[in-house]
Amino acid sequence: MSELSVNHLLGIKYITEEDIHLIFETADHFKEVINRPIKKVPSLRDITIANLFFENSTRTRLSFELAEKRLSADVVNFSAASSSVKKGETLIDTVNNILSMKVDMVVMRHPNPGAGIFLSRHIDASIVNAGDGAHEHPTQALLDCFSIRERLGDVAGKKVVIVGDILHSRVALSNIFALQKLGAEVKVCGPKTLIPKYIENLGVEVEGNLQKALQWCDVANMLRVQNERMDISYFPSTREYAQQFGLTKKVLDSLDKEIIVMHPGPINRGVEVTSDVADSDQAIILDQVQNGVAVRMAVIYLLASKIKHHED
Ligand code: CP
């Protein structure tokens, strides 16, 4: 297969295992490209991409912009905080105004779950979801699985525990879909109040004890507590959370095997992981960020190849 089954990347739920393998094989090539002295290819010289960020981002926004520029696309950036959204303009009006300037692809982060799906039904451009509320963050899950494959050779058969604030996490949901499609076993671990009630319907087991979860897994993906999405207190104190669900070097060293530690960022050092864990050889946090550029290049390249006027 040399073509994605979809015209948009709205979530991992909507793509196939074959799509994910195609993205990984394409990303392998782009990873080699971005490690060359000249890190650029001319593939998307005829494509214009708008990055629309209605919510804060460091990694995802910079990673998409670098990926687009390394493919030689024309890029425009939009941040809601400094836009006419503040004057009451609707999402469709904002995006249609941008598209009338001949934009082919929209990369969008939005606080509302389903914002990308809504947009894909109303506008004529390829949409990439860069995170929609607590729903999905598909390119994060792709780069996470690509990084596991890089470190462990394969994702199939691996045991992955996702630790922390599962309830508010788009990274957790996209990772669960991606890991399962690729044949990994997934457990979640965290305070009961931060585990969604539907989780077992997704074929995911809950383990309340961090030490047991770590002893079981090959990979621990430590998620950030998303205070900005909480309107009530979900646990007594940050100190107590860190004591029960924070990963320390002492805990890591007490395991009878060497596991990989991941974190999508931004990290709260001393809460989800201590600094000596974040900076240890077992942590692949910066590999994840580096792989994000190659994976996003692959996603954009493969979606662009489905746009009619574009001939590679
Ligand atoms: N991992 C992630 O989405 O980070 P940002 O919010 O900084 O983009």
PDB file of C-alpha atoms and ligand atoms in Angstrom:
ATOM      1  CA  MET A   1       0.000   0.000   0.000  1.00  0.00           C
ATOM      2  CA  SER A   2       1.393   3.439  -0.883  1.00  0.00           C
ATOM      3  CA  GLU A   3      -1.582   5.632  -0.024  1.00  0.00           C
ATOM      4  CA  LEU A   4      -3.390   6.451   3.224  1.00  0.00           C
ATOM      5  CA  SER A   5      -6.995   5.240   3.524  1.00  0.00           C
ATOM      6  CA  VAL A   6      -8.073   8.744   4.694  1.00  0.00           C
ATOM      7  CA  ASN A   7      -7.905  12.333   3.368  1.00  0.00           C
ATOM      8  CA  HIS A   8      -7.617  13.848   6.874  1.00  0.00           C
ATOM      9  CA  LEU A   9      -5.861  12.786  10.088  1.00  0.00           C
ATOM     10  CA  LEU A  10      -8.641  13.392  12.616  1.00  0.00           C
ATOM     11  CA  GLY A  11      -7.800  10.640  15.093  1.00  0.00           C
ATOM     12  CA  ILE A  12      -6.081   7.253  15.364  1.00  0.00           C
ATOM     13  CA  LYS A  13      -9.563   5.737  15.682  1.00  0.00           C
ATOM     14  CA  TYR A  14     -10.216   6.549  12.008  1.00  0.00           C
ATOM     15  CA  ILE A  15      -7.030   5.082  10.479  1.00  0.00           C
ATOM     16  CA  THR A  16      -5.944   1.493   9.906  1.00  0.00           C
ATOM     17  CA  GLU A  17      -2.957  -0.519  11.092  1.00  0.00           C
ATOM     18  CA  GLU A  18      -1.711  -0.404   7.454  1.00  0.00           C
ATOM     19  CA  ASP A  19      -1.939   3.429   7.516  1.00  0.00           C
ATOM     20  CA  ILE A  20       0.242   3.483  10.655  1.00  0.00           C
ATOM     21  CA  HIS A  21       2.872   1.191   9.089  1.00  0.00           C
ATOM     22  CA  LEU A  22       2.913   3.364   5.944  1.00  0.00           C
ATOM     23  CA  ILE A  23       3.420   6.493   8.085  1.00  0.00           C
ATOM     24  CA  PHE A  24       6.297   4.767   9.965  1.00  0.00           C
ATOM     25  CA  GLU A  25       8.034   3.603   6.768  1.00  0.00           C
ATOM     26  CA  THR A  26       7.731   7.110   5.321  1.00  0.00           C
ATOM     27  CA  ALA A  27       8.983   8.611   8.610  1.00  0.00           C
ATOM     28  CA  ASP A  28      12.038   6.274   8.520  1.00  0.00           C
ATOM     29  CA  HIS A  29      12.992   7.944   5.223  1.00  0.00           C
ATOM     30  CA  PHE A  30      12.383  11.476   6.561  1.00  0.00           C
ATOM     31  CA  LYS A  31      14.353  10.744   9.725  1.00  0.00           C
ATOM     32  CA  GLU A  32      17.333  10.003   7.511  1.00  0.00           C
ATOM     33  CA  VAL A  33      16.677  13.268   5.579  1.00  0.00           C
ATOM     34  CA  ILE A  34      16.591  15.458   8.715  1.00  0.00           C
ATOM     35  CA  ASN A  35      19.904  14.025   9.892  1.00  0.00           C
ATOM     36  CA  ARG A  36      21.632  15.138   6.656  1.00  0.00           C
ATOM     37  CA  PRO A  37      23.605  18.421   6.538  1.00  0.00           C
ATOM     38  CA  ILE A  38      20.849  19.785   4.218  1.00  0.00           C
ATOM     39  CA  LYS A  39      17.678  18.843   6.064  1.00  0.00           C
ATOM     40  CA  LYS A  40      15.226  19.799   3.346  1.00  0.00           C
ATOM     41  CA  VAL A  41      13.471  18.151   0.383  1.00  0.00           C
ATOM     42  CA  PRO A  42      11.478  19.972  -2.335  1.00  0.00           C
ATOM     43  CA  SER A  43       8.463  17.580  -2.193  1.00  0.00           C
ATOM     44  CA  LEU A  44       5.743  20.083  -1.183  1.00  0.00           C
ATOM     45  CA  ARG A  45       6.792  23.243  -3.060  1.00  0.00           C
ATOM     46  CA  ASP A  46       3.237  23.597  -4.443  1.00  0.00           C
ATOM     47  CA  ILE A  47       1.438  23.120  -1.094  1.00  0.00           C
ATOM     48  CA  THR A  48       0.388  25.814   1.400  1.00  0.00           C
ATOM     49  CA  ILE A  49      -0.343  24.836   5.005  1.00  0.00           C
ATOM     50  CA  ALA A  50      -2.023  26.882   7.753  1.00  0.00           C
ATOM     51  CA  ASN A  51      -1.215  26.031  11.369  1.00  0.00           C
ATOM     52  CA  LEU A  52      -4.224  27.125  13.442  1.00  0.00           C
ATOM     53  CA  PHE A  53      -3.592  27.014  17.182  1.00  0.00           C
ATOM     54  CA  PHE A  54      -6.584  27.890  19.360  1.00  0.00           C
ATOM     55  CA  GLU A  55      -4.809  26.429  22.431  1.00  0.00           C
ATOM     56  CA  ASN A  56      -1.256  26.749  23.789  1.00  0.00           C
ATOM     57  CA  SER A  57       1.496  24.533  22.396  1.00  0.00           C
ATOM     58  CA  THR A  58       5.291  24.431  22.263  1.00  0.00           C
ATOM     59  CA  ARG A  59       6.336  21.031  20.886  1.00  0.00           C
ATOM     60  CA  THR A  60       3.461  20.308  18.504  1.00  0.00           C
ATOM     61  CA  ARG A  61       3.364  23.772  16.893  1.00  0.00           C
ATOM     62  CA  LEU A  62       7.142  23.980  16.383  1.00  0.00           C
ATOM     63  CA  SER A  63       7.335  20.357  15.242  1.00  0.00           C
ATOM     64  CA  PHE A  64       4.613  20.813  12.589  1.00  0.00           C
ATOM     65  CA  GLU A  65       6.165  24.062  11.376  1.00  0.00           C
ATOM     66  CA  LEU A  66       9.619  22.465  11.068  1.00  0.00           C
ATOM     67  CA  ALA A  67       8.146  19.395   9.335  1.00  0.00           C
ATOM     68  CA  GLU A  68       6.307  21.611   6.814  1.00  0.00           C
ATOM     69  CA  LYS A  69       9.371  23.785   6.128  1.00  0.00           C
ATOM     70  CA  ARG A  70      11.605  20.728   5.702  1.00  0.00           C
ATOM     71  CA  LEU A  71       9.182  19.539   3.010  1.00  0.00           C
ATOM     72  CA  SER A  72       9.408  23.035   1.361  1.00  0.00           C
ATOM     73  CA  ALA A  73       5.709  23.832   1.877  1.00  0.00           C
ATOM     74  CA  ASP A  74       4.577  27.448   2.248  1.00  0.00           C
ATOM     75  CA  VAL A  75       3.484  27.950   5.864  1.00  0.00           C
ATOM     76  CA  VAL A  76       1.202  30.442   7.620  1.00  0.00           C
ATOM     77  CA  ASN A  77       0.736  30.473  11.384  1.00  0.00           C
ATOM     78  CA  PHE A  78      -2.334  31.580  13.282  1.00  0.00           C
ATOM     79  CA  SER A  79      -2.695  31.961  17.016  1.00  0.00           C
ATOM     80  CA  ALA A  80      -6.213  32.502  18.415  1.00  0.00           C
ATOM     81  CA  ALA A  81      -4.934  34.785  21.159  1.00  0.00           C
ATOM     82  CA  SER A  82      -3.971  37.489  18.630  1.00  0.00           C
ATOM     83  CA  SER A  83      -6.720  36.895  16.030  1.00  0.00           C
ATOM     84  CA  SER A  84     -10.206  38.165  15.138  1.00  0.00           C
ATOM     85  CA  VAL A  85     -11.651  35.111  16.985  1.00  0.00           C
ATOM     86  CA  LYS A  86     -11.462  37.507  19.941  1.00  0.00           C
ATOM     87  CA  LYS A  87     -13.927  39.779  18.049  1.00  0.00           C
ATOM     88  CA  GLY A  88     -16.522  36.978  17.803  1.00  0.00           C
ATOM     89  CA  GLU A  89     -15.693  35.377  14.417  1.00  0.00           C
ATOM     90  CA  THR A  90     -16.890  31.737  14.092  1.00  0.00           C
ATOM     91  CA  LEU A  91     -14.501  28.816  13.473  1.00  0.00           C
ATOM     92  CA  ILE A  92     -15.899  28.188   9.965  1.00  0.00           C
ATOM     93  CA  ASP A  93     -15.663  31.891   9.015  1.00  0.00           C
ATOM     94  CA  THR A  94     -12.098  32.096  10.335  1.00  0.00           C
ATOM     95  CA  VAL A  95     -11.013  28.983   8.451  1.00  0.00           C
ATOM     96  CA  ASN A  96     -12.873  29.872   5.230  1.00  0.00           C
ATOM     97  CA  ASN A  97     -11.187  33.283   5.202  1.00  0.00           C
ATOM     98  CA  ILE A  98      -7.803  31.569   5.555  1.00  0.00           C
ATOM     99  CA  LEU A  99      -8.672  29.016   2.844  1.00  0.00           C
ATOM    100  CA  SER A 100      -9.730  31.749   0.385  1.00  0.00           C
ATOM    101  CA  MET A 101      -6.028  32.674   0.393  1.00  0.00           C
ATOM    102  CA  LYS A 102      -5.454  29.294  -1.365  1.00  0.00           C
ATOM    103  CA  VAL A 103      -4.470  27.119   1.583  1.00  0.00           C
ATOM    104  CA  ASP A 104      -4.405  23.340   0.906  1.00  0.00           C
ATOM    105  CA  MET A 105      -4.029  21.879   4.390  1.00  0.00           C
ATOM    106  CA  VAL A 106      -5.008  22.935   7.907  1.00  0.00           C
ATOM    107  CA  VAL A 107      -3.204  21.728  11.043  1.00  0.00           C
ATOM    108  CA  MET A 108      -5.436  22.610  13.979  1.00  0.00           C
ATOM    109  CA  ARG A 109      -5.250  22.464  17.768  1.00  0.00           C
ATOM    110  CA  HIS A 110      -8.543  23.352  19.429  1.00  0.00           C
ATOM    111  CA  PRO A 111      -9.930  23.043  22.989  1.00  0.00           C
ATOM    112  CA  ASN A 112     -13.206  21.454  21.774  1.00  0.00           C
ATOM    113  CA  PRO A 113     -13.317  17.662  21.225  1.00  0.00           C
ATOM    114  CA  GLY A 114     -14.374  16.958  17.620  1.00  0.00           C
ATOM    115  CA  ALA A 115     -13.405  20.419  16.283  1.00  0.00           C
ATOM    116  CA  GLY A 116     -11.354  18.867  13.451  1.00  0.00           C
ATOM    117  CA  ILE A 117     -14.144  16.427  12.536  1.00  0.00           C
ATOM    118  CA  PHE A 118     -16.627  19.341  12.398  1.00  0.00           C
ATOM    119  CA  LEU A 119     -14.287  21.360  10.195  1.00  0.00           C
ATOM    120  CA  SER A 120     -13.615  18.470   7.800  1.00  0.00           C
ATOM    121  CA  ARG A 121     -17.369  18.349   7.048  1.00  0.00           C
ATOM    122  CA  HIS A 122     -17.559  22.041   6.197  1.00  0.00           C
ATOM    123  CA  ILE A 123     -14.386  23.015   4.377  1.00  0.00           C
ATOM    124  CA  ASP A 124     -12.493  21.841   1.329  1.00  0.00           C
ATOM    125  CA  ALA A 125      -8.961  21.250   2.689  1.00  0.00           C
ATOM    126  CA  SER A 126      -7.083  18.399   4.284  1.00  0.00           C
ATOM    127  CA  ILE A 127      -7.290  18.615   8.116  1.00  0.00           C
ATOM    128  CA  VAL A 128      -4.692  17.373  10.593  1.00  0.00           C
ATOM    129  CA  ASN A 129      -5.804  17.235  14.226  1.00  0.00           C
ATOM    130  CA  ALA A 130      -2.990  18.611  16.417  1.00  0.00           C
ATOM    131  CA  GLY A 131      -5.009  17.930  19.601  1.00  0.00           C
ATOM    132  CA  ASP A 132      -8.757  18.502  20.169  1.00  0.00           C
ATOM    133  CA  GLY A 133      -9.632  18.975  23.838  1.00  0.00           C
ATOM    134  CA  ALA A 134      -9.537  15.711  25.781  1.00  0.00           C
ATOM    135  CA  HIS A 135     -10.377  13.707  22.617  1.00  0.00           C
ATOM    136  CA  GLU A 136      -7.377  12.771  20.396  1.00  0.00           C
ATOM    137  CA  HIS A 137      -3.793  13.838  19.645  1.00  0.00           C
ATOM    138  CA  PRO A 138      -3.030  11.450  16.773  1.00  0.00           C
ATOM    139  CA  THR A 139       0.453  12.658  15.776  1.00  0.00           C
ATOM    140  CA  GLN A 140       1.587  12.384  19.432  1.00  0.00           C
ATOM    141  CA  ALA A 141       0.486   8.720  19.509  1.00  0.00           C
ATOM    142  CA  LEU A 142       2.195   8.072  16.166  1.00  0.00           C
ATOM    143  CA  LEU A 143       5.485   9.572  17.345  1.00  0.00           C
ATOM    144  CA  ASP A 144       5.197   7.689  20.660  1.00  0.00           C
ATOM    145  CA  CYS A 145       4.701   4.331  18.904  1.00  0.00           C
ATOM    146  CA  PHE A 146       7.426   5.177  16.352  1.00  0.00           C
ATOM    147  CA  SER A 147       9.801   5.833  19.289  1.00  0.00           C
ATOM    148  CA  ILE A 148       8.887   2.489  20.951  1.00  0.00           C
ATOM    149  CA  ARG A 149       9.463   0.714  17.610  1.00  0.00           C
ATOM    150  CA  GLU A 150      12.828   2.483  17.264  1.00  0.00           C
ATOM    151  CA  ARG A 151      13.991   1.519  20.780  1.00  0.00           C
ATOM    152  CA  LEU A 152      12.452  -1.998  21.057  1.00  0.00           C
ATOM    153  CA  GLY A 153      12.347  -3.073  17.390  1.00  0.00           C
ATOM    154  CA  ASP A 154       8.564  -3.506  17.288  1.00  0.00           C
ATOM    155  CA  VAL A 155       5.392  -2.401  19.063  1.00  0.00           C
ATOM    156  CA  ALA A 156       3.585  -5.747  18.642  1.00  0.00           C
ATOM    157  CA  GLY A 157       3.680  -7.854  21.815  1.00  0.00           C
ATOM    158  CA  LYS A 158       5.003  -5.044  24.021  1.00  0.00           C
ATOM    159  CA  LYS A 159       3.398  -4.157  27.352  1.00  0.00           C
ATOM    160  CA  VAL A 160       2.741  -0.451  27.842  1.00  0.00           C
ATOM    161  CA  VAL A 161       1.379   1.259  30.950  1.00  0.00           C
ATOM    162  CA  ILE A 162       0.004   4.789  30.666  1.00  0.00           C
ATOM    163  CA  VAL A 163       0.276   6.500  34.052  1.00  0.00           C
ATOM    164  CA  GLY A 164      -1.518   9.552  35.442  1.00  0.00           C
ATOM    165  CA  ASP A 165      -4.358  11.783  34.331  1.00  0.00           C
ATOM    166  CA  ILE A 166      -6.087   9.477  31.844  1.00  0.00           C
ATOM    167  CA  LEU A 167      -9.441  11.256  32.245  1.00  0.00           C
ATOM    168  CA  HIS A 168      -8.344  14.567  30.689  1.00  0.00           C
ATOM    169  CA  SER A 169      -5.785  13.137  28.280  1.00  0.00           C
ATOM    170  CA  ARG A 170      -6.097  13.137  24.485  1.00  0.00           C
ATOM    171  CA  VAL A 171      -2.614  11.545  24.444  1.00  0.00           C
ATOM    172  CA  ALA A 172      -3.918   8.545  26.433  1.00  0.00           C
ATOM    173  CA  LEU A 173      -6.863   7.864  24.114  1.00  0.00           C
ATOM    174  CA  SER A 174      -4.809   8.186  20.903  1.00  0.00           C
ATOM    175  CA  ASN A 175      -2.042   6.027  22.406  1.00  0.00           C
ATOM    176  CA  ILE A 176      -4.518   3.322  23.438  1.00  0.00           C
ATOM    177  CA  PHE A 177      -5.944   3.174  19.880  1.00  0.00           C
ATOM    178  CA  ALA A 178      -2.496   3.202  18.223  1.00  0.00           C
ATOM    179  CA  LEU A 179      -0.854   0.682  20.576  1.00  0.00           C
ATOM    180  CA  GLN A 180      -3.765  -1.754  20.273  1.00  0.00           C
ATOM    181  CA  LYS A 181      -3.870  -1.437  16.456  1.00  0.00           C
ATOM    182  CA  LEU A 182      -0.158  -2.304  16.433  1.00  0.00           C
ATOM    183  CA  GLY A 183      -0.625  -5.333  18.728  1.00  0.00           C
ATOM    184  CA  ALA A 184       0.625  -4.021  22.097  1.00  0.00           C
ATOM    185  CA  GLU A 185      -1.021  -4.745  25.460  1.00  0.00           C
ATOM    186  CA  VAL A 186      -2.113  -1.609  27.345  1.00  0.00           C
ATOM    187  CA  LYS A 187      -2.812  -0.937  31.031  1.00  0.00           C
ATOM    188  CA  VAL A 188      -3.529   2.372  32.739  1.00  0.00           C
ATOM    189  CA  CYS A 189      -2.507   3.418  36.246  1.00  0.00           C
ATOM    190  CA  GLY A 190      -3.496   6.482  38.256  1.00  0.00           C
ATOM    191  CA  PRO A 191      -5.824   7.820  40.932  1.00  0.00           C
ATOM    192  CA  LYS A 192      -9.327   6.284  40.575  1.00  0.00           C
ATOM    193  CA  THR A 193     -10.754   9.774  40.084  1.00  0.00           C
ATOM    194  CA  LEU A 194      -8.567  10.285  36.979  1.00  0.00           C
ATOM    195  CA  ILE A 195      -9.457   6.957  35.290  1.00  0.00           C
ATOM    196  CA  PRO A 196     -12.536   7.208  33.010  1.00  0.00           C
ATOM    197  CA  LYS A 197     -15.355   4.730  33.744  1.00  0.00           C
ATOM    198  CA  TYR A 198     -15.454   3.540  30.087  1.00  0.00           C
ATOM    199  CA  ILE A 199     -11.759   2.541  30.006  1.00  0.00           C
ATOM    200  CA  GLU A 200     -12.307  -1.231  30.373  1.00  0.00           C
ATOM    201  CA  ASN A 201     -14.688  -1.146  27.370  1.00  0.00           C
ATOM    202  CA  LEU A 202     -11.596  -0.210  25.324  1.00  0.00           C
ATOM    203  CA  GLY A 203      -9.886  -3.469  26.343  1.00  0.00           C
ATOM    204  CA  VAL A 204      -7.586  -1.683  28.791  1.00  0.00           C
ATOM    205  CA  GLU A 205      -6.934  -3.042  32.297  1.00  0.00           C
ATOM    206  CA  VAL A 206      -6.653  -0.716  35.286  1.00  0.00           C
ATOM    207  CA  GLU A 207      -3.787  -1.197  37.786  1.00  0.00           C
ATOM    208  CA  GLY A 208      -3.982   1.050  40.842  1.00  0.00           C
ATOM    209  CA  ASN A 209      -0.489   0.233  42.153  1.00  0.00           C
ATOM    210  CA  LEU A 210       2.369   1.957  40.304  1.00  0.00           C
ATOM    211  CA  GLN A 211       5.045  -0.536  41.426  1.00  0.00           C
ATOM    212  CA  LYS A 212       2.984  -3.489  40.098  1.00  0.00           C
ATOM    213  CA  ALA A 213       2.241  -1.654  36.854  1.00  0.00           C
ATOM    214  CA  LEU A 214       5.935  -0.914  36.306  1.00  0.00           C
ATOM    215  CA  GLN A 215       6.945  -4.480  37.142  1.00  0.00           C
ATOM    216  CA  TRP A 216       4.492  -5.674  34.422  1.00  0.00           C
ATOM    217  CA  CYS A 217       5.421  -3.276  31.609  1.00  0.00           C
ATOM    218  CA  ASP A 218       8.148  -2.797  28.997  1.00  0.00           C
ATOM    219  CA  VAL A 219       7.271   0.885  28.594  1.00  0.00           C
ATOM    220  CA  ALA A 220       5.840   3.457  31.027  1.00  0.00           C
ATOM    221  CA  ASN A 221       4.259   6.535  29.449  1.00  0.00           C
ATOM    222  CA  MET A 222       4.016   9.121  32.240  1.00  0.00           C
ATOM    223  CA  LEU A 223       1.305  11.728  31.581  1.00  0.00           C
ATOM    224  CA  ARG A 224       1.037  15.253  32.905  1.00  0.00           C
ATOM    225  CA  VAL A 225      -1.682  16.140  35.403  1.00  0.00           C
ATOM    226  CA  GLN A 226      -3.800  18.581  33.367  1.00  0.00           C
ATOM    227  CA  ASN A 227      -4.752  21.116  36.026  1.00  0.00           C
ATOM    228  CA  GLU A 228      -6.045  23.489  33.331  1.00  0.00           C
ATOM    229  CA  ARG A 229      -8.866  21.010  32.463  1.00  0.00           C
ATOM    230  CA  MET A 230      -9.896  20.427  36.110  1.00  0.00           C
ATOM    231  CA  ASP A 231     -12.704  22.429  37.681  1.00  0.00           C
ATOM    232  CA  ILE A 232     -12.556  20.435  40.966  1.00  0.00           C
ATOM    233  CA  SER A 233      -9.835  18.709  42.999  1.00  0.00           C
ATOM    234  CA  TYR A 234      -9.249  15.108  41.807  1.00  0.00           C
ATOM    235  CA  PHE A 235      -6.646  14.186  44.467  1.00  0.00           C
ATOM    236  CA  PRO A 236      -5.748  15.594  47.909  1.00  0.00           C
ATOM    237  CA  SER A 237      -2.448  17.304  46.989  1.00  0.00           C
ATOM    238  CA  THR A 238       0.300  17.337  44.369  1.00  0.00           C
ATOM    239  CA  ARG A 239       2.686  15.949  47.008  1.00  0.00           C
ATOM    240  CA  GLU A 240       0.415  12.962  47.629  1.00  0.00           C
ATOM    241  CA  TYR A 241      -0.012  12.404  43.867  1.00  0.00           C
ATOM    242  CA  ALA A 242       3.777  12.419  43.387  1.00  0.00           C
ATOM    243  CA  GLN A 243       4.234   9.959  46.285  1.00  0.00           C
ATOM    244  CA  GLN A 244       1.763   7.447  44.793  1.00  0.00           C
ATOM    245  CA  PHE A 245       2.089   7.924  41.040  1.00  0.00           C
ATOM    246  CA  GLY A 246       5.333   9.825  40.475  1.00  0.00           C
ATOM    247  CA  LEU A 247       8.259   7.839  39.064  1.00  0.00           C
ATOM    248  CA  THR A 248      11.528   8.175  41.002  1.00  0.00           C
ATOM    249  CA  LYS A 249      14.957   6.708  40.232  1.00  0.00           C
ATOM    250  CA  LYS A 250      14.687   4.590  43.381  1.00  0.00           C
ATOM    251  CA  VAL A 251      11.487   2.939  42.070  1.00  0.00           C
ATOM    252  CA  LEU A 252      12.973   2.559  38.570  1.00  0.00           C
ATOM    253  CA  ASP A 253      16.134   0.918  39.971  1.00  0.00           C
ATOM    254  CA  SER A 254      14.110  -1.414  42.216  1.00  0.00           C
ATOM    255  CA  LEU A 255      12.531  -3.160  39.183  1.00  0.00           C
ATOM    256  CA  ASP A 256      14.055  -6.459  38.135  1.00  0.00           C
ATOM    257  CA  LYS A 257      14.180  -5.341  34.485  1.00  0.00           C
ATOM    258  CA  GLU A 258      15.008  -2.191  32.528  1.00  0.00           C
ATOM    259  CA  ILE A 259      11.936  -0.403  31.242  1.00  0.00           C
ATOM    260  CA  ILE A 260      11.631   2.590  28.895  1.00  0.00           C
ATOM    261  CA  VAL A 261      10.221   5.834  30.270  1.00  0.00           C
ATOM    262  CA  MET A 262       8.228   8.179  28.023  1.00  0.00           C
ATOM    263  CA  HIS A 263       6.521  11.529  28.556  1.00  0.00           C
ATOM    264  CA  PRO A 264       4.698  13.609  25.928  1.00  0.00           C
ATOM    265  CA  GLY A 265       5.739  16.890  27.587  1.00  0.00           C
ATOM    266  CA  PRO A 266       5.498  19.420  29.020  1.00  0.00           C
ATOM    267  CA  ILE A 267       6.924  17.704  32.149  1.00  0.00           C
ATOM    268  CA  ASN A 268       6.169  18.774  35.701  1.00  0.00           C
ATOM    269  CA  ARG A 269       9.526  17.682  37.137  1.00  0.00           C
ATOM    270  CA  GLY A 270       9.083  16.165  40.597  1.00  0.00           C
ATOM    271  CA  VAL A 271       5.392  15.352  39.957  1.00  0.00           C
ATOM    272  CA  GLU A 272       5.060  12.741  37.152  1.00  0.00           C
ATOM    273  CA  VAL A 273       8.801  11.974  37.074  1.00  0.00           C
ATOM    274  CA  THR A 274      11.773  13.196  39.064  1.00  0.00           C
ATOM    275  CA  SER A 275      14.591  14.992  37.215  1.00  0.00           C
ATOM    276  CA  ASP A 276      16.991  12.048  37.557  1.00  0.00           C
ATOM    277  CA  VAL A 277      14.418   9.832  35.782  1.00  0.00           C
ATOM    278  CA  ALA A 278      13.629  12.429  33.069  1.00  0.00           C
ATOM    279  CA  ASP A 279      17.348  12.824  32.329  1.00  0.00           C
ATOM    280  CA  SER A 280      18.262   9.103  32.611  1.00  0.00           C
ATOM    281  CA  ASP A 281      19.261   6.765  29.751  1.00  0.00           C
ATOM    282  CA  GLN A 282      15.979   4.924  30.202  1.00  0.00           C
ATOM    283  CA  ALA A 283      13.964   8.055  29.322  1.00  0.00           C
ATOM    284  CA  ILE A 284      13.376   8.601  25.592  1.00  0.00           C
ATOM    285  CA  ILE A 285      11.585  11.932  26.020  1.00  0.00           C
ATOM    286  CA  LEU A 286      13.847  13.931  23.679  1.00  0.00           C
ATOM    287  CA  ASP A 287      13.876  11.066  21.130  1.00  0.00           C
ATOM    288  CA  GLN A 288      10.071  11.401  21.089  1.00  0.00           C
ATOM    289  CA  VAL A 289      10.398  15.119  20.277  1.00  0.00           C
ATOM    290  CA  GLN A 290      12.996  14.465  17.565  1.00  0.00           C
ATOM    291  CA  ASN A 291      10.886  11.687  16.014  1.00  0.00           C
ATOM    292  CA  GLY A 292       7.875  14.033  16.042  1.00  0.00           C
ATOM    293  CA  VAL A 293       9.338  16.029  13.152  1.00  0.00           C
ATOM    294  CA  ALA A 294       9.927  12.950  10.956  1.00  0.00           C
ATOM    295  CA  VAL A 295       6.499  11.475  11.783  1.00  0.00           C
ATOM    296  CA  ARG A 296       4.727  14.783  11.057  1.00  0.00           C
ATOM    297  CA  MET A 297       6.672  15.108   7.783  1.00  0.00           C
ATOM    298  CA  ALA A 298       5.351  11.656   6.865  1.00  0.00           C
ATOM    299  CA  VAL A 299       1.739  12.506   7.764  1.00  0.00           C
ATOM    300  CA  ILE A 300       1.791  15.790   5.828  1.00  0.00           C
ATOM    301  CA  TYR A 301       3.582  14.248   2.821  1.00  0.00           C
ATOM    302  CA  LEU A 302       1.122  11.331   2.605  1.00  0.00           C
ATOM    303  CA  LEU A 303      -1.964  13.560   2.997  1.00  0.00           C
ATOM    304  CA  ALA A 304      -0.592  16.064   0.447  1.00  0.00           C
ATOM    305  CA  SER A 305      -0.121  13.261  -2.070  1.00  0.00           C
ATOM    306  CA  LYS A 306      -3.935  12.884  -2.013  1.00  0.00           C
ATOM    307  CA  ILE A 307      -4.554  16.542  -2.898  1.00  0.00           C
ATOM    308  CA  LYS A 308      -5.575  16.710  -6.572  1.00  0.00           C
ATOM    309  CA  HIS A 309      -3.431  19.564  -7.917  1.00  0.00           C
ATOM    310  CA  HIS A 310      -0.288  18.245  -6.182  1.00  0.00           C
ATOM    311  CA  GLU A 311       1.971  16.003  -8.206  1.00  0.00           C
ATOM    312  CA  ASP A 312       5.082  14.722  -6.507  1.00  0.00           C
TER     313      ASP A 312
HETATM  314  N1   CP B   1       3.044  16.999  23.697  1.00  0.00           N
HETATM  315  C1   CP B   1       2.414  18.142  23.361  1.00  0.00           C
HETATM  316  O1   CP B   1       1.353  18.162  22.708  1.00  0.00           O
HETATM  317  O2   CP B   1       3.064  19.286  23.762  1.00  0.00           O
HETATM  318  P1   CP B   1       2.595  20.768  23.451  1.00  0.00           P
HETATM  319  O3   CP B   1       1.306  21.015  24.193  1.00  0.00           O
HETATM  320  O4   CP B   1       3.718  21.668  23.916  1.00  0.00           O
HETATM  321  O5   CP B   1       2.359  20.886  21.963  1.00  0.00           O
END
